[in-house]
Amino acid sequence: MISLKKFKNKYFAVYGMGKTGIATTKALLRSKIKVSCWDDNKNLRIKIKRLKFPIKKFWKLKNRKNLDYIVVSPGINIKKCKIKFFLKRNTNKIITDLDLFFENIKDKTIISITGTNGKSTTCKILEKIFKSAGYPIQLGGNIGKPVLSLKELYKKGIYILEISSYQLAYSKPFRSNHAAILNIAPDHLDRHVNLNNYIRAKSKIFFSQKNVDFSYLSNSNKYNKKIIKIVKNKKKKFIYINKKNYSFLLKRIENNYFKNEANLENLAFAYKISKKFGISDEAIFNTINKFSGLPHRQEIV
């Protein structure tokens, strides 16, 4: 499991005990780091009590000023939750499990995928391709396991992460070697209030990237200009995915799952990223021709 040794002697609060909050608290306790945790839901508090987590109203503690970090679960809206005023006064202390994860595995390769649609499918395609090419892989984030539940990989290992706008909105120093925004469409506006805030949250996936990193966008994304404007001076060059230029993919595919526009775009991103690692066409097409897709998405009936 991921060790959080870089945060030794720090005091954490974890707010929200869903999958992410539980994984974060376990990782902190495993690393022998002081932590207080809380959830507004009484049933969840009963559940985590069985896990012997230190349940405390950390915002009421006498030593609350000594809190170094507050990890807020992505499902919580800090502007509408019960301790919104406390969080507002301590915004500078709010981080995410992504930030903790990154700070402790900086020497590993991270591929991050976000977007309104197709994130899970693209991540799963990438996982299958890289596994078939012999890479040690861990897949997690908004798909499957929270990042702090993932196994620690050796230097050549690759983490493939699905990232939501909720996670990115609170994230600070998180950085991906390969980062992609598949597409943008109006979504989660009840949380982000307006489309500009939503686009800004998604665009944060590029914020901490360096010139040696790779950033991917679709040519057909009508919000590209806004994304580029938001990340101006933070990232100089983008790699554009143009579905029209990938007609040759269709000639090599025997899998009907990819014979539609949405899944072809997902594949185009996965193909481009895989080629940056030097993975052969043979390995890629052998994998995708066996790909059965994910349940409850687009399915052949």
mmCIF file of C-alpha atoms in Angstrom:
data_model
loop_
_atom_site.group_PDB
_atom_site.id
_atom_site.type_symbol
_atom_site.label_atom_id
_atom_site.label_comp_id
_atom_site.label_asym_id
_atom_site.label_seq_id
_atom_site.Cartn_x
_atom_site.Cartn_y
_atom_site.Cartn_z
ATOM 1 C CA MET A 1 0.000 0.000 0.000
ATOM 2 C CA ILE A 2 0.999 3.633 -0.424
ATOM 3 C CA SER A 3 2.993 4.947 2.545
ATOM 4 C CA LEU A 4 2.463 8.569 3.619
ATOM 5 C CA LYS A 5 5.842 8.862 5.354
ATOM 6 C CA LYS A 6 6.403 12.363 3.940
ATOM 7 C CA PHE A 7 3.638 13.626 6.224
ATOM 8 C CA LYS A 8 5.045 12.190 9.442
ATOM 9 C CA ASN A 9 4.458 14.406 12.519
ATOM 10 C CA LYS A 10 1.556 16.221 10.807
ATOM 11 C CA TYR A 11 -1.986 16.369 12.168
ATOM 12 C CA PHE A 12 -4.818 15.509 9.758
ATOM 13 C CA ALA A 13 -8.576 15.802 9.780
ATOM 14 C CA VAL A 14 -10.622 13.713 7.345
ATOM 15 C CA TYR A 15 -14.134 14.946 6.592
ATOM 16 C CA GLY A 16 -16.467 12.471 4.863
ATOM 17 C CA MET A 17 -16.294 8.728 5.402
ATOM 18 C CA GLY A 18 -17.200 7.325 2.013
ATOM 19 C CA LYS A 19 -14.766 5.064 0.155
ATOM 20 C CA THR A 20 -12.226 7.863 -0.246
ATOM 21 C CA GLY A 21 -12.401 8.984 3.380
ATOM 22 C CA ILE A 22 -12.032 5.448 4.697
ATOM 23 C CA ALA A 23 -9.072 4.725 2.408
ATOM 24 C CA THR A 24 -7.403 8.000 3.409
ATOM 25 C CA THR A 25 -7.867 7.388 7.139
ATOM 26 C CA LYS A 26 -6.546 3.833 6.833
ATOM 27 C CA ALA A 27 -3.476 5.114 4.960
ATOM 28 C CA LEU A 28 -2.813 7.775 7.621
ATOM 29 C CA LEU A 29 -3.202 5.325 10.506
ATOM 30 C CA ARG A 30 -1.074 2.772 8.684
ATOM 31 C CA SER A 31 1.653 5.418 8.408
ATOM 32 C CA LYS A 32 1.235 6.246 12.141
ATOM 33 C CA ILE A 33 0.056 9.796 11.447
ATOM 34 C CA LYS A 34 -2.253 11.617 13.861
ATOM 35 C CA VAL A 35 -5.767 11.930 12.441
ATOM 36 C CA SER A 36 -9.297 12.855 13.497
ATOM 37 C CA CYS A 37 -12.204 11.878 11.258
ATOM 38 C CA TRP A 38 -15.870 12.732 10.978
ATOM 39 C CA ASP A 39 -18.961 12.228 8.865
ATOM 40 C CA ASP A 40 -22.268 14.043 9.293
ATOM 41 C CA ASN A 41 -24.096 10.776 8.613
ATOM 42 C CA LYS A 42 -24.711 8.936 11.884
ATOM 43 C CA ASN A 43 -24.890 5.518 10.182
ATOM 44 C CA LEU A 44 -21.465 6.050 8.622
ATOM 45 C CA ARG A 45 -20.059 7.093 12.004
ATOM 46 C CA ILE A 46 -21.323 3.807 13.454
ATOM 47 C CA LYS A 47 -19.658 1.957 10.583
ATOM 48 C CA ILE A 48 -16.267 3.629 11.024
ATOM 49 C CA LYS A 49 -16.453 3.165 14.798
ATOM 50 C CA ARG A 50 -16.194 -0.562 14.114
ATOM 51 C CA LEU A 51 -12.998 0.185 12.207
ATOM 52 C CA LYS A 52 -11.634 1.834 15.377
ATOM 53 C CA PHE A 53 -11.137 5.172 13.651
ATOM 54 C CA PRO A 54 -10.623 8.230 15.887
ATOM 55 C CA ILE A 55 -14.039 9.902 15.470
ATOM 56 C CA LYS A 56 -13.950 13.518 16.650
ATOM 57 C CA LYS A 57 -15.606 16.821 15.865
ATOM 58 C CA PHE A 58 -12.213 18.200 14.891
ATOM 59 C CA TRP A 59 -13.538 21.728 14.303
ATOM 60 C CA LYS A 60 -14.498 21.918 17.996
ATOM 61 C CA LEU A 61 -11.275 20.544 19.469
ATOM 62 C CA LYS A 62 -9.134 22.805 21.664
ATOM 63 C CA ASN A 63 -6.105 21.985 19.511
ATOM 64 C CA ARG A 64 -7.878 22.475 16.167
ATOM 65 C CA LYS A 65 -5.438 25.282 15.338
ATOM 66 C CA ASN A 66 -2.747 22.610 15.234
ATOM 67 C CA LEU A 67 -4.436 20.901 12.287
ATOM 68 C CA ASP A 68 -2.002 20.838 9.384
ATOM 69 C CA TYR A 69 -4.285 19.407 6.693
ATOM 70 C CA ILE A 70 -7.977 18.779 6.134
ATOM 71 C CA VAL A 71 -8.802 16.036 3.622
ATOM 72 C CA VAL A 72 -12.306 16.622 2.278
ATOM 73 C CA SER A 73 -13.995 13.743 0.474
ATOM 74 C CA PRO A 74 -14.925 14.653 -3.124
ATOM 75 C CA GLY A 75 -18.633 14.077 -2.558
ATOM 76 C CA ILE A 76 -18.821 16.931 -0.045
ATOM 77 C CA ASN A 77 -19.735 20.431 -1.174
ATOM 78 C CA ILE A 78 -17.696 22.645 1.158
ATOM 79 C CA LYS A 79 -20.011 25.594 0.488
ATOM 80 C CA LYS A 80 -23.123 23.787 1.722
ATOM 81 C CA CYS A 81 -21.924 21.307 4.366
ATOM 82 C CA LYS A 82 -22.499 21.661 8.115
ATOM 83 C CA ILE A 83 -18.992 23.004 8.840
ATOM 84 C CA LYS A 84 -18.794 25.311 5.822
ATOM 85 C CA PHE A 85 -17.711 28.319 7.911
ATOM 86 C CA PHE A 86 -14.865 26.382 9.517
ATOM 87 C CA LEU A 87 -13.719 25.106 6.116
ATOM 88 C CA LYS A 88 -13.928 28.598 4.632
ATOM 89 C CA ARG A 89 -11.597 29.905 7.360
ATOM 90 C CA ASN A 90 -9.198 27.015 6.703
ATOM 91 C CA THR A 91 -9.320 26.761 2.906
ATOM 92 C CA ASN A 92 -5.516 26.819 2.721
ATOM 93 C CA LYS A 93 -5.388 23.537 4.675
ATOM 94 C CA ILE A 94 -7.774 21.621 2.399
ATOM 95 C CA ILE A 95 -6.163 18.948 0.220
ATOM 96 C CA THR A 96 -7.258 15.680 -1.368
ATOM 97 C CA ASP A 97 -6.218 12.054 -1.369
ATOM 98 C CA LEU A 98 -4.772 12.750 -4.839
ATOM 99 C CA ASP A 99 -2.356 15.259 -3.325
ATOM 100 C CA LEU A 100 -1.261 12.838 -0.598
ATOM 101 C CA PHE A 101 -0.857 10.108 -3.193
ATOM 102 C CA PHE A 102 1.256 12.254 -5.528
ATOM 103 C CA GLU A 103 3.555 13.615 -2.820
ATOM 104 C CA ASN A 104 4.548 10.056 -1.920
ATOM 105 C CA ILE A 105 5.001 8.498 -5.397
ATOM 106 C CA LYS A 106 6.640 11.334 -7.350
ATOM 107 C CA ASP A 107 9.120 8.991 -9.033
ATOM 108 C CA LYS A 108 6.309 6.897 -10.615
ATOM 109 C CA THR A 109 4.457 7.488 -13.901
ATOM 110 C CA ILE A 110 0.876 8.736 -13.674
ATOM 111 C CA ILE A 111 -1.705 8.743 -16.476
ATOM 112 C CA SER A 112 -4.815 10.726 -15.546
ATOM 113 C CA ILE A 113 -8.067 10.822 -17.468
ATOM 114 C CA THR A 114 -10.932 13.258 -16.945
ATOM 115 C CA GLY A 115 -13.852 14.552 -19.002
ATOM 116 C CA THR A 116 -17.619 14.471 -18.860
ATOM 117 C CA ASN A 117 -18.083 11.132 -20.641
ATOM 118 C CA GLY A 118 -15.923 8.096 -21.398
ATOM 119 C CA LYS A 119 -13.471 8.316 -18.480
ATOM 120 C CA SER A 120 -14.003 4.804 -17.125
ATOM 121 C CA THR A 121 -13.980 3.161 -20.560
ATOM 122 C CA THR A 122 -10.774 4.951 -21.609
ATOM 123 C CA CYS A 123 -9.041 4.044 -18.347
ATOM 124 C CA LYS A 124 -10.062 0.409 -18.724
ATOM 125 C CA ILE A 125 -8.804 0.292 -22.330
ATOM 126 C CA LEU A 126 -5.470 1.744 -21.205
ATOM 127 C CA GLU A 127 -5.218 -0.755 -18.362
ATOM 128 C CA LYS A 128 -5.772 -3.683 -20.738
ATOM 129 C CA ILE A 129 -3.261 -2.358 -23.294
ATOM 130 C CA PHE A 130 -0.484 -1.660 -20.772
ATOM 131 C CA LYS A 131 -0.984 -5.004 -19.045
ATOM 132 C CA SER A 132 -0.729 -6.819 -22.369
ATOM 133 C CA ALA A 133 2.498 -4.890 -23.052
ATOM 134 C CA GLY A 134 3.960 -6.141 -19.764
ATOM 135 C CA TYR A 135 3.775 -2.990 -17.643
ATOM 136 C CA PRO A 136 3.055 -3.221 -13.894
ATOM 137 C CA ILE A 137 -0.261 -1.352 -13.612
ATOM 138 C CA GLN A 138 -2.566 -0.058 -10.922
ATOM 139 C CA LEU A 139 -5.964 1.383 -11.883
ATOM 140 C CA GLY A 140 -7.951 3.556 -9.500
ATOM 141 C CA GLY A 141 -9.276 6.959 -8.525
ATOM 142 C CA ASN A 142 -12.877 7.554 -9.487
ATOM 143 C CA ILE A 143 -13.000 4.021 -10.899
ATOM 144 C CA GLY A 144 -12.670 1.055 -8.552
ATOM 145 C CA LYS A 145 -10.228 1.670 -5.705
ATOM 146 C CA PRO A 146 -9.442 5.068 -4.149
ATOM 147 C CA VAL A 147 -5.843 6.052 -4.912
ATOM 148 C CA LEU A 148 -4.635 5.471 -1.344
ATOM 149 C CA SER A 149 -5.858 1.856 -1.548
ATOM 150 C CA LEU A 150 -3.594 1.129 -4.511
ATOM 151 C CA LYS A 151 -0.429 -0.927 -4.197
ATOM 152 C CA GLU A 152 2.925 0.814 -4.360
ATOM 153 C CA LEU A 153 4.652 0.020 -7.657
ATOM 154 C CA TYR A 154 8.311 -0.122 -8.615
ATOM 155 C CA LYS A 155 9.868 2.660 -10.708
ATOM 156 C CA LYS A 156 8.653 1.256 -14.037
ATOM 157 C CA GLY A 157 5.123 0.897 -12.740
ATOM 158 C CA ILE A 158 2.275 3.039 -14.083
ATOM 159 C CA TYR A 159 -0.749 4.399 -12.277
ATOM 160 C CA ILE A 160 -3.841 4.951 -14.437
ATOM 161 C CA LEU A 161 -6.289 7.244 -12.678
ATOM 162 C CA GLU A 162 -9.817 8.327 -13.465
ATOM 163 C CA ILE A 163 -10.263 11.817 -12.042
ATOM 164 C CA SER A 164 -13.575 13.598 -11.465
ATOM 165 C CA SER A 165 -14.214 17.334 -11.392
ATOM 166 C CA TYR A 166 -15.041 16.994 -7.684
ATOM 167 C CA GLN A 167 -11.569 15.603 -6.972
ATOM 168 C CA LEU A 168 -9.803 18.191 -9.109
ATOM 169 C CA ALA A 169 -11.707 21.108 -7.575
ATOM 170 C CA TYR A 170 -10.035 20.561 -4.175
ATOM 171 C CA SER A 171 -6.696 19.278 -5.460
ATOM 172 C CA LYS A 172 -3.527 21.361 -5.194
ATOM 173 C CA PRO A 173 -0.074 19.984 -6.160
ATOM 174 C CA PHE A 174 -1.266 16.850 -7.981
ATOM 175 C CA ARG A 175 0.653 16.274 -11.246
ATOM 176 C CA SER A 176 0.257 13.741 -14.078
ATOM 177 C CA ASN A 177 2.927 12.788 -16.606
ATOM 178 C CA HIS A 178 0.126 12.162 -19.106
ATOM 179 C CA ALA A 179 -3.158 14.035 -18.608
ATOM 180 C CA ALA A 180 -6.243 14.055 -20.824
ATOM 181 C CA ILE A 181 -9.570 15.861 -20.960
ATOM 182 C CA LEU A 182 -11.681 13.649 -23.215
ATOM 183 C CA ASN A 183 -14.601 16.039 -23.655
ATOM 184 C CA ILE A 184 -16.649 18.695 -21.885
ATOM 185 C CA ALA A 185 -20.428 18.970 -21.694
ATOM 186 C CA PRO A 186 -22.572 20.790 -19.117
ATOM 187 C CA ASP A 187 -22.661 18.537 -16.043
ATOM 188 C CA HIS A 188 -22.611 18.718 -12.214
ATOM 189 C CA LEU A 189 -23.696 22.365 -12.399
ATOM 190 C CA ASP A 190 -25.611 21.966 -9.147
ATOM 191 C CA ARG A 191 -22.168 21.623 -7.524
ATOM 192 C CA HIS A 192 -20.022 23.888 -9.702
ATOM 193 C CA VAL A 193 -22.766 26.538 -10.096
ATOM 194 C CA ASN A 194 -21.878 27.384 -13.707
ATOM 195 C CA LEU A 195 -20.130 25.917 -16.734
ATOM 196 C CA ASN A 196 -17.032 28.118 -16.366
ATOM 197 C CA ASN A 197 -16.370 26.758 -12.865
ATOM 198 C CA TYR A 198 -16.846 23.214 -14.154
ATOM 199 C CA ILE A 199 -14.380 23.776 -17.015
ATOM 200 C CA ARG A 200 -11.877 25.341 -14.622
ATOM 201 C CA ALA A 201 -12.107 22.327 -12.299
ATOM 202 C CA LYS A 202 -11.468 19.949 -15.210
ATOM 203 C CA SER A 203 -8.598 22.120 -16.485
ATOM 204 C CA LYS A 204 -6.739 21.749 -13.180
ATOM 205 C CA ILE A 205 -5.547 18.367 -14.425
ATOM 206 C CA PHE A 206 -2.993 20.344 -16.486
ATOM 207 C CA PHE A 207 -2.005 22.957 -13.873
ATOM 208 C CA SER A 208 0.972 21.219 -12.259
ATOM 209 C CA GLN A 209 2.354 19.663 -15.433
ATOM 210 C CA LYS A 210 5.845 20.469 -16.655
ATOM 211 C CA ASN A 211 7.172 20.860 -20.197
ATOM 212 C CA VAL A 212 8.300 17.218 -20.211
ATOM 213 C CA ASP A 213 4.735 16.053 -19.553
ATOM 214 C CA PHE A 214 2.004 15.348 -22.121
ATOM 215 C CA SER A 215 -1.427 17.023 -22.296
ATOM 216 C CA TYR A 216 -4.213 15.647 -24.502
ATOM 217 C CA LEU A 217 -7.352 17.337 -25.832
ATOM 218 C CA SER A 218 -9.918 16.431 -28.475
ATOM 219 C CA ASN A 219 -10.108 18.653 -31.564
ATOM 220 C CA SER A 220 -13.881 18.293 -31.451
ATOM 221 C CA ASN A 221 -14.146 19.748 -27.933
ATOM 222 C CA LYS A 222 -15.837 23.121 -28.425
ATOM 223 C CA TYR A 223 -14.546 24.367 -25.068
ATOM 224 C CA ASN A 224 -10.854 24.027 -25.980
ATOM 225 C CA LYS A 225 -10.322 27.789 -26.217
ATOM 226 C CA LYS A 226 -11.593 28.234 -22.670
ATOM 227 C CA ILE A 227 -9.375 25.409 -21.407
ATOM 228 C CA ILE A 228 -6.299 26.854 -23.115
ATOM 229 C CA LYS A 229 -7.055 30.302 -21.712
ATOM 230 C CA ILE A 230 -7.399 28.893 -18.186
ATOM 231 C CA VAL A 231 -4.083 26.982 -18.335
ATOM 232 C CA LYS A 232 -2.248 29.805 -20.128
ATOM 233 C CA ASN A 233 1.352 30.174 -18.879
ATOM 234 C CA LYS A 234 0.981 26.858 -17.076
ATOM 235 C CA LYS A 235 1.353 24.560 -20.093
ATOM 236 C CA LYS A 236 2.725 25.450 -23.506
ATOM 237 C CA LYS A 237 1.786 22.593 -25.807
ATOM 238 C CA PHE A 238 -1.193 20.286 -26.266
ATOM 239 C CA ILE A 239 -1.527 17.045 -28.216
ATOM 240 C CA TYR A 240 -4.819 17.070 -30.102
ATOM 241 C CA ILE A 241 -6.859 13.967 -30.798
ATOM 242 C CA ASN A 242 -8.722 14.233 -34.077
ATOM 243 C CA LYS A 243 -11.131 11.361 -34.640
ATOM 244 C CA LYS A 244 -11.172 11.990 -38.400
ATOM 245 C CA ASN A 245 -7.476 11.170 -38.554
ATOM 246 C CA TYR A 246 -8.078 7.796 -36.926
ATOM 247 C CA SER A 247 -10.063 6.198 -39.711
ATOM 248 C CA PHE A 248 -7.234 3.665 -39.969
ATOM 249 C CA LEU A 249 -8.245 2.427 -36.501
ATOM 250 C CA LEU A 250 -11.534 1.213 -37.924
ATOM 251 C CA LYS A 251 -9.681 -0.792 -40.556
ATOM 252 C CA ARG A 252 -7.786 -2.674 -37.861
ATOM 253 C CA ILE A 253 -10.700 -3.231 -35.494
ATOM 254 C CA GLU A 254 -12.800 -6.377 -35.524
ATOM 255 C CA ASN A 255 -14.611 -5.420 -32.328
ATOM 256 C CA ASN A 256 -18.071 -3.943 -32.914
ATOM 257 C CA TYR A 257 -17.879 -2.215 -29.537
ATOM 258 C CA PHE A 258 -15.721 0.478 -31.153
ATOM 259 C CA LYS A 259 -17.897 0.994 -34.200
ATOM 260 C CA ASN A 260 -19.534 4.111 -32.767
ATOM 261 C CA GLU A 261 -18.325 7.685 -32.428
ATOM 262 C CA ALA A 262 -18.048 7.890 -28.646
ATOM 263 C CA ASN A 263 -16.044 4.711 -28.197
ATOM 264 C CA LEU A 264 -13.881 5.511 -31.204
ATOM 265 C CA GLU A 265 -12.906 8.764 -29.487
ATOM 266 C CA ASN A 266 -12.090 6.893 -26.268
ATOM 267 C CA LEU A 267 -9.961 4.494 -28.271
ATOM 268 C CA ALA A 268 -8.218 7.350 -30.109
ATOM 269 C CA PHE A 269 -7.068 8.811 -26.783
ATOM 270 C CA ALA A 270 -5.941 5.405 -25.491
ATOM 271 C CA TYR A 271 -4.090 4.703 -28.744
ATOM 272 C CA LYS A 272 -2.246 8.034 -28.726
ATOM 273 C CA ILE A 273 -1.179 7.684 -25.100
ATOM 274 C CA SER A 274 -0.075 4.064 -25.628
ATOM 275 C CA LYS A 275 2.071 5.033 -28.622
ATOM 276 C CA LYS A 276 3.897 7.606 -26.454
ATOM 277 C CA PHE A 277 5.156 4.609 -24.470
ATOM 278 C CA GLY A 278 6.265 2.818 -27.634
ATOM 279 C CA ILE A 279 3.654 0.068 -27.397
ATOM 280 C CA SER A 280 3.304 -1.749 -30.722
ATOM 281 C CA ASP A 281 0.173 -1.666 -32.881
ATOM 282 C CA GLU A 282 0.037 -5.445 -32.645
ATOM 283 C CA ALA A 283 -0.212 -5.360 -28.841
ATOM 284 C CA ILE A 284 -2.792 -2.540 -28.966
ATOM 285 C CA PHE A 285 -5.106 -4.123 -31.547
ATOM 286 C CA ASN A 286 -4.828 -7.628 -30.092
ATOM 287 C CA THR A 287 -6.065 -6.142 -26.825
ATOM 288 C CA ILE A 288 -8.877 -3.925 -28.088
ATOM 289 C CA ASN A 289 -10.292 -6.623 -30.346
ATOM 290 C CA LYS A 290 -10.926 -8.640 -27.171
ATOM 291 C CA PHE A 291 -12.255 -5.691 -25.167
ATOM 292 C CA SER A 292 -15.818 -6.353 -24.001
ATOM 293 C CA GLY A 293 -16.560 -2.904 -22.604
ATOM 294 C CA LEU A 294 -17.906 -1.905 -19.230
ATOM 295 C CA PRO A 295 -21.386 -2.765 -17.911
ATOM 296 C CA HIS A 296 -24.122 -0.111 -17.855
ATOM 297 C CA ARG A 297 -22.496 1.966 -20.604
ATOM 298 C CA GLN A 298 -23.113 1.589 -24.300
ATOM 299 C CA GLU A 299 -23.843 -2.047 -24.982
ATOM 300 C CA ILE A 300 -24.651 -4.069 -28.070
ATOM 301 C CA VAL A 301 -28.161 -5.566 -27.699
#
